[in-house]
């Protein structure tokens, strides 16, 4: 069972709430992207095999990350640690994808850029002093 302590610091609570909302946005964009991939799957110029793979992984990962974000906002220390690690790893993966020329269509790189921006903000929020203090070892 995960130990949860409701965050008492108002600044930490606000940052955690914003992070949760951003993770919800990340999940929504990722799921809508997967839907677009399905709709346009007949056009190989728009949807490549790489887009199918990366888009599917992104959709699943975003939903898991959002669920962890909800738990984190409620005070779960283990979810907090997982969100920090996963969000940072996803940002690195997105940067790599953005840097690989020609591997993905422009529309997919734009979508990844949007997701990356949301995740960078989540990373910054979760590394904020008040949030780190809230989840410091007890």
Coordinates of N, CA and C in Angstrom, one line a residue, residues 99-105 109:
X99 N 14.9 15.4 -32.9 CA 16.2 15.6 -33.6 C 16.5 14.6 -34.7
X100 N 15.8 13.5 -34.8 CA 16.0 12.6 -35.9 C 15.4 13.1 -37.2
X101 N 16.2 13.4 -38.2 CA 15.6 13.9 -39.4 C 14.9 12.9 -40.2
X102 N 13.7 13.2 -40.6 CA 13.0 12.3 -41.5 C 12.3 11.1 -41.0
X103 N 12.5 10.8 -39.7 CA 12.0 9.6 -39.1 C 10.5 9.7 -38.9
X104 N 10.0 10.9 -38.7 CA 8.5 11.1 -38.4 C 8.0 12.3 -39.2
X105 N 6.8 12.2 -39.6 CA 6.2 13.4 -40.4 C 6.2 14.6 -39.5
X109 N 5.8 15.4 -35.3 CA 6.8 16.1 -34.5 C 6.2 17.3 -33.8

